[in-house]
CSV table of C-alpha atoms and ligand atoms in Angstrom, one decimal:
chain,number,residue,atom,x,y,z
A,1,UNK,CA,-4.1,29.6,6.0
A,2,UNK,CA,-1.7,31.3,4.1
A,3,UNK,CA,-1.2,30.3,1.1
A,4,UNK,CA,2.6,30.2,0.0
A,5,UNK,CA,2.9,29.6,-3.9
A,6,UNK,CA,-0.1,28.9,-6.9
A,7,UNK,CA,1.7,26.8,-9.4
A,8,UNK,CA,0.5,26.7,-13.3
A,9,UNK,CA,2.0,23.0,-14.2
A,10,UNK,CA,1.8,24.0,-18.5
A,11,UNK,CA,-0.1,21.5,-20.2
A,12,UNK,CA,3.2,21.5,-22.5
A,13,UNK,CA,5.8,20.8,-19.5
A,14,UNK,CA,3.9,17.5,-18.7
A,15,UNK,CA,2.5,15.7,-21.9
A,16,UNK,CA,3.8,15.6,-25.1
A,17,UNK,CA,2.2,18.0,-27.0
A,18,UNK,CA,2.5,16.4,-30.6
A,19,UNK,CA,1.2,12.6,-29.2
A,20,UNK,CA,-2.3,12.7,-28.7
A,21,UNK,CA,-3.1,11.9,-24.7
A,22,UNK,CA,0.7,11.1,-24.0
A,23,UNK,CA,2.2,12.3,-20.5
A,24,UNK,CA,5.7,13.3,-20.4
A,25,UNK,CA,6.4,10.5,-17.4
A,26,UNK,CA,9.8,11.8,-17.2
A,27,UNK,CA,9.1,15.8,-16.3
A,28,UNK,CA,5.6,14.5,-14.2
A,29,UNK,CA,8.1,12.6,-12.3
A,30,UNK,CA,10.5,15.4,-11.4
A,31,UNK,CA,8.2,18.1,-11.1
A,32,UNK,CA,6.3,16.4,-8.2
A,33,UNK,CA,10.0,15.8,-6.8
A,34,UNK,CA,10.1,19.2,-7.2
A,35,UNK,CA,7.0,20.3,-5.9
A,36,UNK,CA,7.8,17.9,-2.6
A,37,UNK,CA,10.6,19.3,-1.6
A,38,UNK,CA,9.3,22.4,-2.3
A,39,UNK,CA,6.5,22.2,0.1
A,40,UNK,CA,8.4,20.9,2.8
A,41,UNK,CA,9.4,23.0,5.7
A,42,UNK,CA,12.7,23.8,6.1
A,43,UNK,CA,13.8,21.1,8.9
A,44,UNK,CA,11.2,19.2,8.7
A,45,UNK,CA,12.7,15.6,8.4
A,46,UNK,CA,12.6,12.6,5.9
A,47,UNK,CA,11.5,13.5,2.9
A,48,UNK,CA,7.8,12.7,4.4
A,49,UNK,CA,5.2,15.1,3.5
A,50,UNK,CA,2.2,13.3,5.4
A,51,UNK,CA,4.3,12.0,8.2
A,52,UNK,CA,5.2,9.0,5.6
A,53,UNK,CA,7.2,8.5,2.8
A,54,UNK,CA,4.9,7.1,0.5
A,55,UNK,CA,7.5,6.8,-2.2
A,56,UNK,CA,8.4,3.4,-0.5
A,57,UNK,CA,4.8,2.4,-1.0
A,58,UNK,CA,3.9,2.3,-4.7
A,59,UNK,CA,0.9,0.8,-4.1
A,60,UNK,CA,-0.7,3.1,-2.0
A,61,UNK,CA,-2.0,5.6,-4.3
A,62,UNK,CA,-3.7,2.8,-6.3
A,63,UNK,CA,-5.3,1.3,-3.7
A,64,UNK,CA,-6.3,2.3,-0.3
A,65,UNK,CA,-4.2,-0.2,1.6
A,66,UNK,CA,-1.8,1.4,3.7
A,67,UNK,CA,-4.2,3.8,5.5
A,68,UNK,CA,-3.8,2.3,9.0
A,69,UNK,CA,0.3,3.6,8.9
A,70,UNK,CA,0.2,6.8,8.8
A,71,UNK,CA,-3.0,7.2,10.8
A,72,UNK,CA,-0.8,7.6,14.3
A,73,UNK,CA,2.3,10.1,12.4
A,74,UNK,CA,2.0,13.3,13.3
A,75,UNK,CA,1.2,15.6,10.3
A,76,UNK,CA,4.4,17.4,9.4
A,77,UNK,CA,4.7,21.3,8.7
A,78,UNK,CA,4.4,22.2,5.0
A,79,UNK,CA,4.3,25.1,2.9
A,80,UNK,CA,0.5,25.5,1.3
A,81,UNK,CA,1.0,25.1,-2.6
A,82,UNK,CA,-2.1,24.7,-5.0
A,83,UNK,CA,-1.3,23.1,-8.6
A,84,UNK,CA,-2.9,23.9,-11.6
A,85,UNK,CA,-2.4,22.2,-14.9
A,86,UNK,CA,-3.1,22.8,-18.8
A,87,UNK,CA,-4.3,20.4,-21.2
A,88,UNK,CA,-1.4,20.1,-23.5
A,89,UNK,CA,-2.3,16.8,-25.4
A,90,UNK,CA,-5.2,15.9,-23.3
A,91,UNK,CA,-8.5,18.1,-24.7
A,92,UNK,CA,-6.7,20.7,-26.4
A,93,UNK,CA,-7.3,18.4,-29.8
A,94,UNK,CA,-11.2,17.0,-28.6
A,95,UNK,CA,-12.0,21.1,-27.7
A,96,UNK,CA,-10.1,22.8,-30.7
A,97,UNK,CA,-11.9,19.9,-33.5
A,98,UNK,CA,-15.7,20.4,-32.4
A,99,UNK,CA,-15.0,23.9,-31.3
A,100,UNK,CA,-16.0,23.8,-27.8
A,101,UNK,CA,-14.2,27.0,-27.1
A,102,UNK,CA,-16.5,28.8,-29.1
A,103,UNK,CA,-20.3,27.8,-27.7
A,104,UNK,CA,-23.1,26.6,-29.2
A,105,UNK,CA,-24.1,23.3,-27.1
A,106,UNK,CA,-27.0,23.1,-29.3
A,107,UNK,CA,-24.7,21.2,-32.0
A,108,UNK,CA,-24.5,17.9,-31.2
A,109,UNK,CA,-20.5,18.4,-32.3
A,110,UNK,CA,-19.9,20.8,-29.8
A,111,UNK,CA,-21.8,19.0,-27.5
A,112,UNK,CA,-20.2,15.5,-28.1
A,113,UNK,CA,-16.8,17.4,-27.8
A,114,UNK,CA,-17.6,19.2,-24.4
A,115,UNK,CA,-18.2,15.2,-22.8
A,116,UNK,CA,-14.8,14.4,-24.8
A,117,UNK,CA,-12.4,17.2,-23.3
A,118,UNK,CA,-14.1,16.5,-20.1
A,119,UNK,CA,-12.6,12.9,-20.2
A,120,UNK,CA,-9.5,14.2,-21.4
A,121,UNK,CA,-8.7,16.5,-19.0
A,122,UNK,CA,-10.4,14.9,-16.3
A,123,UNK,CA,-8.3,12.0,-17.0
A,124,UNK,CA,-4.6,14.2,-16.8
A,125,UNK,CA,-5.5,15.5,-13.7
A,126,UNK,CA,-6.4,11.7,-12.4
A,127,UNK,CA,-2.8,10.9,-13.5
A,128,UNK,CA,-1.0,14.2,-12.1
A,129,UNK,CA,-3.0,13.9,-8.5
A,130,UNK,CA,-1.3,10.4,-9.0
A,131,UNK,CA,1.9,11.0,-9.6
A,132,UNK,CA,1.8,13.7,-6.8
A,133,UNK,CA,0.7,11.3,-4.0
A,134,UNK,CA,3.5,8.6,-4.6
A,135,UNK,CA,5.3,11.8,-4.1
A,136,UNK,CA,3.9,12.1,-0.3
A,137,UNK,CA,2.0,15.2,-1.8
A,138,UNK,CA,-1.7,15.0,0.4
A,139,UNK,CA,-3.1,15.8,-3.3
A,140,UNK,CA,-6.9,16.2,-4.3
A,141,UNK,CA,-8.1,16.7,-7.9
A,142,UNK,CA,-10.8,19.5,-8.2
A,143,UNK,CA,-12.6,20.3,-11.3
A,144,UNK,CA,-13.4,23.8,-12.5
A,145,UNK,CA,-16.8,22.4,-13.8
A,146,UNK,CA,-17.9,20.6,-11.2
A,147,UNK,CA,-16.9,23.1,-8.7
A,148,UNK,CA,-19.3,25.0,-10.7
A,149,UNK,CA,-17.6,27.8,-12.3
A,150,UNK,CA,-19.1,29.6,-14.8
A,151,UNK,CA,-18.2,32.3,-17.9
A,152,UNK,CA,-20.0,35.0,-19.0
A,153,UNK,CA,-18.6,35.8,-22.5
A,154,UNK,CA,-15.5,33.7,-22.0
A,155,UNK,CA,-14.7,35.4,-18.4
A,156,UNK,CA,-15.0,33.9,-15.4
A,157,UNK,CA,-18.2,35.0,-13.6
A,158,UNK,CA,-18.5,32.7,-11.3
A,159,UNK,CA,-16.0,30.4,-9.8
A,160,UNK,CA,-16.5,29.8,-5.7
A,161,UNK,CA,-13.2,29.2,-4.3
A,162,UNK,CA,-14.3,27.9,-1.0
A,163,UNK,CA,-13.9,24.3,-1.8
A,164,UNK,CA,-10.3,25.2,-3.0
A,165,UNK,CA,-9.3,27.0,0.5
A,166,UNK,CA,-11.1,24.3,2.6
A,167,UNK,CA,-9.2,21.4,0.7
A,168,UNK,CA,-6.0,23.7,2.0
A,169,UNK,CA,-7.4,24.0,5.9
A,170,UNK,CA,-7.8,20.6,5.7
A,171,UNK,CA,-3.9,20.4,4.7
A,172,UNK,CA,-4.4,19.0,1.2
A,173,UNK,CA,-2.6,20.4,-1.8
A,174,UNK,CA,-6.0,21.0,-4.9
A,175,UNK,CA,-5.0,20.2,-8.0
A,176,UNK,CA,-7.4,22.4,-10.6
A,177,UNK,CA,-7.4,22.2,-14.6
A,178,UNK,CA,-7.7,24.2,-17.1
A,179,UNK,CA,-11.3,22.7,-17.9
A,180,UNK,CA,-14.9,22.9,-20.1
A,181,UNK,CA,-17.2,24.9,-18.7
A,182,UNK,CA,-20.8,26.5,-18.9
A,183,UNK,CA,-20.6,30.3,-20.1
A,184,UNK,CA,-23.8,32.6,-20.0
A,185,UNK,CA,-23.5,34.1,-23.2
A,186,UNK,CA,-22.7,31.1,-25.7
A,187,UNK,CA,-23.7,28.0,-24.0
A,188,UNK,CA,-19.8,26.6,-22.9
A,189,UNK,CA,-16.2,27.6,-23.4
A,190,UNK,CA,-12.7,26.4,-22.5
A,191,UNK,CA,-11.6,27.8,-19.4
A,192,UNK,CA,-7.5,28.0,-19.2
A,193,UNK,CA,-5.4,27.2,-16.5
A,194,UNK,CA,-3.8,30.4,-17.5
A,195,UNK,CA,-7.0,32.1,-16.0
A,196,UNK,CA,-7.9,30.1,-13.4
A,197,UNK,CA,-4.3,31.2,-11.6
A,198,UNK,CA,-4.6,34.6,-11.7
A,199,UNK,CA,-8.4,33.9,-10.4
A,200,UNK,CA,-7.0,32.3,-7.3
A,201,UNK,CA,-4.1,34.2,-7.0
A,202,UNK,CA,-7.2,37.1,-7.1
A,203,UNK,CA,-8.8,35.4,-4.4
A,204,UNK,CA,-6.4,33.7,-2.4
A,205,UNK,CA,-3.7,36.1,-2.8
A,206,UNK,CA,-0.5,33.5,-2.6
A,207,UNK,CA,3.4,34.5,-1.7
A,208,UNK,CA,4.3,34.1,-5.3
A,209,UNK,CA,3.2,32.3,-8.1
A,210,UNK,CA,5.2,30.0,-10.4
A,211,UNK,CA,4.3,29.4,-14.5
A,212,UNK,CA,6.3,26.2,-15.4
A,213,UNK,CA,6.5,25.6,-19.1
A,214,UNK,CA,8.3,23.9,-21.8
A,215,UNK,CA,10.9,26.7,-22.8
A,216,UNK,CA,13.4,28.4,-20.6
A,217,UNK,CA,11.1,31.8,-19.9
A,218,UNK,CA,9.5,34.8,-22.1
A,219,UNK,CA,11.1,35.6,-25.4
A,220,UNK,CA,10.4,38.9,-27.2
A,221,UNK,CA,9.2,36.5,-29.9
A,222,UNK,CA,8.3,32.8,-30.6
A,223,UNK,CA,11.8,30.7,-29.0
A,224,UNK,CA,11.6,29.1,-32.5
A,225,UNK,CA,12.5,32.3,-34.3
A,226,UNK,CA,16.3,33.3,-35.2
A,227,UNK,CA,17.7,35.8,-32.3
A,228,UNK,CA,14.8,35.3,-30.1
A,229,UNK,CA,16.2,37.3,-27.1
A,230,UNK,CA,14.9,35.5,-23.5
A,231,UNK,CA,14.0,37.9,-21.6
A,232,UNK,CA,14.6,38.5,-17.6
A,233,UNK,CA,12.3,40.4,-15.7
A,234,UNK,CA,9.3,42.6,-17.2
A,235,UNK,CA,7.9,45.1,-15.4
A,236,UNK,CA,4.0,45.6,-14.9
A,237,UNK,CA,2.5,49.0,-15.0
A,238,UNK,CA,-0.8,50.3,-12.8
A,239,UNK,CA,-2.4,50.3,-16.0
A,240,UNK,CA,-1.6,46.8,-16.8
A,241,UNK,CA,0.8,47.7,-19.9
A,242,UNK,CA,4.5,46.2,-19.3
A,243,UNK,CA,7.8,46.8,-20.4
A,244,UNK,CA,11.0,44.8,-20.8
A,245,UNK,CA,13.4,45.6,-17.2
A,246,UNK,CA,16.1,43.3,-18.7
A,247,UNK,CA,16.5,40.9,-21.3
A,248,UNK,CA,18.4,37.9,-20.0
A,249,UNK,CA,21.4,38.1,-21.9
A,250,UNK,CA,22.8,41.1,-24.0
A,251,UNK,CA,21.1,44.2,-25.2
A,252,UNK,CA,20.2,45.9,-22.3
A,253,UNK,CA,18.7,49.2,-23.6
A,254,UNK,CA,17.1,48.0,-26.9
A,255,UNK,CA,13.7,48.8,-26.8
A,256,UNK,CA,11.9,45.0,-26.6
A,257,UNK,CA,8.7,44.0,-27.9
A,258,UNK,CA,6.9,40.9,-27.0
A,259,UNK,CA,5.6,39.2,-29.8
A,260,UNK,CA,3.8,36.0,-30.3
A,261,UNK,CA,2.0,34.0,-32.3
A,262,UNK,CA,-2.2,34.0,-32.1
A,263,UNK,CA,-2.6,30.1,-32.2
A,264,UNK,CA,-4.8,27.5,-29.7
A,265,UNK,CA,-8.1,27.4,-27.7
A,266,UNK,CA,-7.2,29.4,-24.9
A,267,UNK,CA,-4.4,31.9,-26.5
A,268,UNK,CA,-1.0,30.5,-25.6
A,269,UNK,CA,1.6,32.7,-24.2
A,270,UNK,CA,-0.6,35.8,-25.3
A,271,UNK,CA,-3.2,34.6,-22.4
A,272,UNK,CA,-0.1,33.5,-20.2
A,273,UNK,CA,1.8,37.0,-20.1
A,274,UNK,CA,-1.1,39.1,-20.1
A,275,UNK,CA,-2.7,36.7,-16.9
A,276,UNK,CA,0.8,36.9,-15.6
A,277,UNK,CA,1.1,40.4,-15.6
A,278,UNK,CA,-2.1,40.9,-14.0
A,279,UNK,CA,-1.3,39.1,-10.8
A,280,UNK,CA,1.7,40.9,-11.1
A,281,UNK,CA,-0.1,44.1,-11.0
A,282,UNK,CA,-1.7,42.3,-7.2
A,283,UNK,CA,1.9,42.9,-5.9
A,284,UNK,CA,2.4,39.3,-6.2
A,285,UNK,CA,6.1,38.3,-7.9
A,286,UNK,CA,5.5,35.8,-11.2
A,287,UNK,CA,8.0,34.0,-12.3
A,288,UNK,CA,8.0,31.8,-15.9
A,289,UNK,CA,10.6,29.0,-16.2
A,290,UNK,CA,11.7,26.0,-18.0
A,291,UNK,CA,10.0,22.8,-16.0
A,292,UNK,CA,12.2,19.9,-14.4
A,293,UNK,CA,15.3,22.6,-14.4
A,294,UNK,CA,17.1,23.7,-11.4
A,295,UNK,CA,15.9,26.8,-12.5
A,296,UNK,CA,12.1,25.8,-11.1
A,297,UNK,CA,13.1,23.8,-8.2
A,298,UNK,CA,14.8,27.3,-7.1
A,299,UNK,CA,11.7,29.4,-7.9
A,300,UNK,CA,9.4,26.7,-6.3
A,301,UNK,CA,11.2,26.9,-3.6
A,302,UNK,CA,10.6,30.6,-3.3
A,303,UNK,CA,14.8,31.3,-3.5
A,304,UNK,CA,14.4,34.0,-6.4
A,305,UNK,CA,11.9,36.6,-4.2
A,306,UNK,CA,13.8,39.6,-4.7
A,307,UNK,CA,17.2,38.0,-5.3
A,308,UNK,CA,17.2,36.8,-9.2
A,309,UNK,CA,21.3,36.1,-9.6
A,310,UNK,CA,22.4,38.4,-12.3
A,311,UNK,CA,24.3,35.7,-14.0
A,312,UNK,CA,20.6,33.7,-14.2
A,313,UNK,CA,19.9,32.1,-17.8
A,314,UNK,CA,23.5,33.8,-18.6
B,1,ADP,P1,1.9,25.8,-21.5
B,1,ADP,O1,1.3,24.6,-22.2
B,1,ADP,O2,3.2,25.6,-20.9
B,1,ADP,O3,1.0,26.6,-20.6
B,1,ADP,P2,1.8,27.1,-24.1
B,1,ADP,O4,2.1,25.8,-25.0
B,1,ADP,O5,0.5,27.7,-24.2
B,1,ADP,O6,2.3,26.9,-22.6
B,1,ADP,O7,2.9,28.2,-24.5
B,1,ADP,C1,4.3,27.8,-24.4
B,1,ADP,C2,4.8,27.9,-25.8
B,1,ADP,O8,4.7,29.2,-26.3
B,1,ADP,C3,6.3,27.6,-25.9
B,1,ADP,O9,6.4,26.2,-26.3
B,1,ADP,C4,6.8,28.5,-27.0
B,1,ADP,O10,7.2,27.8,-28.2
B,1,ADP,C5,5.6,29.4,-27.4
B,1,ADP,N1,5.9,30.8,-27.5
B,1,ADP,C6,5.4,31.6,-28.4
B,1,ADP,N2,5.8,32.9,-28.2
B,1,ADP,C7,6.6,32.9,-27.1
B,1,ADP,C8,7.4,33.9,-26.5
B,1,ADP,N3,7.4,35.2,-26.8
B,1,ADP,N4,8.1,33.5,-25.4
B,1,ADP,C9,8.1,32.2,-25.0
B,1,ADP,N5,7.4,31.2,-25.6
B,1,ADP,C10,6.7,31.5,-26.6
C-alpha cells in the first residue's frame, strides 16, 4: 500500500526533556488529534478511524472490552501514516550515563544500561501507542530491537522492514522508536529515530515526511542564540550538500550557515538535518515544524506539498 506520510514524533515535542521519564500529556494529546484527522480521508465521516470513535470509550485501550462493537463497522478509508518517536526524557539519560551509545557490552555498566534504555523507551512507546488508540488510531508498537535491526559501526545494516509494511496491509498505523540495538563492530549502540526515518522513508518511499519538534523549524544557529534567523526552505544538492532557499523572515540573499551545537547520544539536529536532507535528496518533500501548532496539523495533513504560503512563520 502506499504509504502517505512517515512522521518523526521528537523525543522533545512529547516529554519533557529536563524531568526524567515525564510525557508532555498536553502535546501527546494534540498530536494524536492531529495525527487522526490527519489520516482520515477526506469525507470519510465521524471522526472514526476504525469505523468507531473510540474517544467515547476510554477504557478500551486499557482493556480489551469493547472488541465485539466495532467487529460488524466497516473499516473506513485512511491515509497510511507510520510514527516514529525519540527518546527525549525516556533513555536518553539511562544510554548517555553507562554509555550505551558507544559499545562495549562486556561492561556490566553498559550492559546494565542497554536493559535500562530498553525499559525506558520501550515504556514511551507503550504510552504513545496508547494515547494514539483512544485517538481511534489502529496503532501497533514495534521495536527496532526486537524487529531485529542491527548496526555495523553505528549504521544500520540490517533492519527488515517487512514487519513494518505488513502491520500497514493489515491497516494498522507501526509506531517505531528510536531504540538500543546490537552493532557488529562494538557490541550495541543507540539507534535514532532520526535514522530510522530516513531508513523507511529508503525503503518504503512515503508521499512526504513530517519532523515534529519542540521549536518552530531550522535555525541557522541554536533558537537560543541572539538573532537566530528561522529558516524556510533549504534546498538539497545531488551530492547531499544544502543551501539556505529562503530564510523565513528577512535577509533574503545573506549567505546562511547552519550551525549547531555537537551535544547528545544520537547528534541532535546535526543528525536531524543531515537525515533530513538525505530523504530529501529521494525526491521526497521534508518538512520540520513546531509540534501541536497549526503549523503541523497543516503539514500532516499534506496542505504545504508545493504550496508553502509566503507569509508562513512571517
Ligand atoms: P527532537 O527531540 O525533537 O528530535 P532534538 O532535541 O534532538 O529534537 O533537537 C531539537 C533541539 O535542537 C531544539 O530544541 C533546539 O533547541 C536545538 N537546536 C540546535 N540547533 C538548532 C538549529 N540550528 N535549528 C533548530 N533547532 C536547533
Amino acid at each position: 500500500k502506499s504509504i502517505r506520510c512517515i512522521v518523526k514524533l521528537g523525543g522533545s515535542a512529547i516529554t519533557c526533556k529536563t524531568e526524567l521519564e515525564r510525557i508532555n500529556e498536553e502535546s501527546l494529546e494534540t498530536v494524536s488529534q492531529h495525527l487522526r484527522q490527519a489520516m482520515m480521508v477526506p469525507g470519510s465521516s465521524g471522526g472514526k478511524v476504525l469505523g468507531m470513535d473510540w474517544s467515547k470509550r476510554p477504557g478500551f485501550a486499557e482493556t480489551s472490552c469493547g472488541v465485539d462493537d466495532f467487529r460488524d463497522q466497516p473499516a473506513l478509508g485512511f491515509n497510511h501514516f507510520i510514527v516514529v518517536h525519540g527518546a527525549g526524557s525516556f533513555g536518553h539519560f539511562q544510554a548517555s550515563k553507562s554509555g550505551v551509545h558507544k559499545g562495549s557490552l562486556n561492561q556490566p555498566l553498559v550492559k546494565a544500561g542497554f536493559v535500562a534504555t530498553r525499559i525506558s523507551v520501550t515504556s514511551l512507546n507503550l504510552e504513545i501507542v496508547r494515547a494514539l488508540a483512544r485517538e481511534g488510531v489502529p496503532s501497533l508498537g514495534l521495536s527496532p530491537f526486537a524487529c531485529g535491526w542491527l548496526t555495523r559501526e553505528r549504521n544500520i545494516s540490517s533492519a527488515d522492514v517487512s514487519t513494518v509494511a505488513k502491520a500497514i496491509d493489515s491497516g494498522f498505523v507501526p509506531v517505531l522508536h528510536g531504540d538500543a540495538v546490537f552493532d557488529a563492530s562494538q557490541g550495541c549502540t543507540i539507534l535514532s529515530g532520526d535514522v530510522i526515518i530516513r531508513h523507511l522513508a529508503e525503503q518504503l518511499k512515503p508521499e512526504f515526511v513530517v519532523f515534529l519538534t519542540d521549536v518552530l523549524g531550522v535555525y541557522d544557529r541554536p533558537p537560543t542564540e541572539p538573532n537566530a534567523v528561522l529558516l524556510r526552505e533549504i534546498e538539497v544538492r545531488e551530492d547531499g550538500s544544502w543551501s539556505v532557499v529562503k530564510p523565513a523572515l528577512e535577509n533574503t540573499n545573506k549567505k546562511v550557515e547552519i550551525t549547531v551545537p555537537a551535544h547528545d547520544t544520537t547528534g541532535g539536529m546535526r543528525t536531524k538535518i543531515s537525515e533530513a536532507a538525505m530523504i530529501a535528496k529521494l525526491g521526497i518533500d521534508v518538512y520540520i515544524v513546531k509540534v501541536a501548532t497549526s503549523h503541523s496539523l497543516r503539514a500532516l495533513s499534506g496542505e504545504l506539498k508545493d504550496n508553502i504560503p509566503e507569509d508562513w512563520l512571517g
